[in-house]
Amino acid sequence: MSVDRRKLIVDAASKSFALFGYKATTMDQVAKLANVGKGTIYTFFSNKEELFDEIMNRLIQEMKLVADGEYDANRSFFDNLNRILYKILDFREKHQLAMKMAHEVRDMGTPKALEGLNKLEGAILSYIQVKIQTAIDKRELKICDPEVTAFVMFKLYLALASEWQHSHSPLEKEKITELFQLYLMRGLAEG
Amino acid sequence: MSVDRRKLIVDAASKSFALFGYKATTMDQVAKLANVGKGTIYTFFSNKEELFDEIMNRLIQEMKLVADGEYDANRSFFDNLNRILYKILDFREKHQLAMKMAHEVRDMGTPKALEGLNKLEGAILSYIQVKIQTAIDKRELKICDPEVTAFVMFKLYLALASEWQHSHSPLEKEKITELFQLYLMRGLAEG
DNA sequence: GAGTGACCAAAAATGAAATATAGTCATATA
DNA sequence: TATATGACTATATTTCATTTTTGGTCACTC
């Protein structure tokens, strides 16, 4: 068989969405980047949104894979959290798509980009939530609402890994995992 | 003397900025609301921005007053934090200006609204930062970077008091202070 | 029959004319 | 004569008709 045209399209679209965002990525451009006729895209995806969905689902799946690959049921919640966080922070490039979506939502309000981000956020939150529930059952975490706790962990992650650098120099990933431990796990109270 | 025209203007502008935002508040409207000729506004404020600055400074000062009024050097950092947080959460109406600014920045990107919000955020952050440093010196808090810690506390506050309700029913203010204690102070780690 | 790009309708960008707004100042008022 | 004012102006914003771009189709090619 000849080259896998579907993969060509998905790869080209991935790059384009991450580089230019949802709106600024045109089907003509994707076709040209993938060295494929525009009509060919529509034999695999019924519209632009479906193509975008596939890319987002891939990102989500990839992050799950990274997390699952690092997760070890025999280790403690903190240990797993630390190592997964660390691994995820290594993927700053992979974050580029999510970053671009966030930017686009912020300064253009593209609805499809917002939808994609929400889906990603939802996937991350429910992943964390399950791990939290497990840790509570194992008496590793204090009793708490897993949904609120997952939400807080995610927001803390965003604050340290992304928002902080809006007005300061970025924190090292070692620093971020360390702060995570201090603030959320051990707590600030002395003694 | 006749009625205090300056106060009339500031009060009218306060209401209008909180109700309609920066951009949608016109000087004509403020003049009409204050029952004052438009030219009169310019005898007190050299332009719209200066009028807005005065309103923001009043908000900042008012919040400081609330915080300082509740602060008691003899009590613990946690105790003070809790009570101040509680008091601030009571002022949901007073937050309306800040909320409106946040909305306006989010979906119109008005630069002056952003500037105002940043000023408010900066004031809050440096206020918290000083209290944190004091608490560290008193060995009430573990040693930590007061700037990052103030930032994290502020973000946690925003997450619980504002962002959470974007996709869930709002948390009671009792719940918010309780979660603050759990996550940041005592920490999630069991045992 | 898988792959294509010229083609079309719909959406978005453009820009010029119409409107609204910040800021001024000659005049009114007390 | 101090202060207060609103008609006025220059600038910024909105509107809207026109042009351009783009998502999606389909008759045709290889």
Coordinates of C-alpha atoms in Angstrom, one line a residue, chain A residues 83-182:
Chain A
R83 CA 6.9 11.4 39.7
I84 CA 3.9 11.8 37.4
L85 CA 3.9 15.6 37.8
Y86 CA 7.6 15.6 37.1
K87 CA 7.1 13.5 33.9
I88 CA 4.2 15.7 32.7
L89 CA 6.3 18.8 33.3
D90 CA 8.9 17.3 31.0
F91 CA 6.4 17.5 28.2
R92 CA 6.3 21.3 27.9
E93 CA 6.5 20.9 24.1
K94 CA 3.5 18.5 24.2
H95 CA 1.7 21.2 26.2
Q96 CA 2.1 23.5 23.3
L97 CA -1.3 22.5 21.9
A98 CA -3.0 23.1 25.2
M99 CA -1.2 26.4 25.7
K100 CA -2.2 27.5 22.2
M101 CA -5.8 26.7 23.0
A102 CA -5.7 28.6 26.2
H103 CA -4.2 31.6 24.5
E104 CA -6.8 31.4 21.7
V105 CA -9.6 31.2 24.2
R106 CA -8.2 34.1 26.1
D107 CA -7.8 36.5 23.3
M108 CA -10.2 35.3 20.6
G109 CA -12.7 33.3 22.5
T110 CA -12.9 30.6 19.8
P111 CA -15.7 28.3 21.0
K112 CA -14.1 25.1 19.6
A113 CA -10.9 25.8 21.4
L114 CA -12.7 26.4 24.6
E115 CA -14.6 23.1 24.1
G116 CA -11.3 21.3 23.5
L117 CA -9.7 22.7 26.6
N118 CA -12.7 21.8 28.8
K119 CA -12.6 18.3 27.5
L120 CA -8.9 18.1 28.4
E121 CA -9.5 19.6 31.8
G122 CA -12.4 17.2 32.5
A123 CA -10.2 14.2 31.5
I124 CA -7.4 15.3 33.8
L125 CA -9.7 16.1 36.7
S126 CA -11.5 12.7 36.6
Y127 CA -8.1 11.0 36.3
I128 CA -6.8 12.7 39.4
Q129 CA -10.1 12.2 41.2
V130 CA -9.9 8.5 41.0
K131 CA -6.4 8.4 42.3
I132 CA -7.4 10.6 45.2
Q133 CA -10.3 8.3 46.1
T134 CA -8.0 5.4 46.1
A135 CA -5.5 7.2 48.3
I136 CA -8.3 8.1 50.7
D137 CA -9.5 4.5 50.9
K138 CA -5.9 3.4 51.6
R139 CA -5.8 6.0 54.5
E140 CA -3.0 7.8 52.8
L141 CA -5.0 11.0 52.4
K142 CA -7.2 12.6 55.0
I143 CA -10.9 12.3 54.2
C144 CA -11.9 15.0 51.8
D145 CA -14.1 15.6 48.7
P146 CA -12.2 14.0 45.9
E147 CA -13.8 16.3 43.3
V148 CA -12.9 19.6 45.1
T149 CA -9.4 18.2 45.9
A150 CA -8.7 17.2 42.3
F151 CA -9.9 20.7 41.3
V152 CA -7.6 22.4 43.8
M153 CA -4.6 20.2 42.7
F154 CA -5.2 21.1 39.1
K155 CA -5.5 24.8 39.8
L156 CA -2.4 24.7 41.9
Y157 CA -0.5 23.0 39.1
L158 CA -1.7 25.6 36.6
A159 CA -0.8 28.5 39.0
L160 CA 2.8 27.2 39.6
A161 CA 3.6 25.8 36.1
S162 CA 1.9 28.5 34.0
E163 CA 0.4 31.6 35.7
W164 CA 3.4 32.3 37.9
Q165 CA 5.6 33.1 34.9
H166 CA 3.2 35.7 33.6
S167 CA 4.9 38.1 36.0
H168 CA 8.0 36.2 37.2
S169 CA 10.7 34.0 35.8
P170 CA 9.5 30.4 35.4
L171 CA 9.9 27.9 38.3
E172 CA 12.2 24.9 37.8
K173 CA 10.2 21.6 37.6
E174 CA 12.0 20.4 40.8
K175 CA 10.8 23.6 42.5
I176 CA 7.3 23.0 41.4
T177 CA 7.1 19.4 42.7
E178 CA 8.7 20.6 45.9
L179 CA 6.1 23.4 46.4
F180 CA 3.4 20.9 45.6
Q181 CA 4.6 18.7 48.5
L182 CA 4.9 21.7 50.9

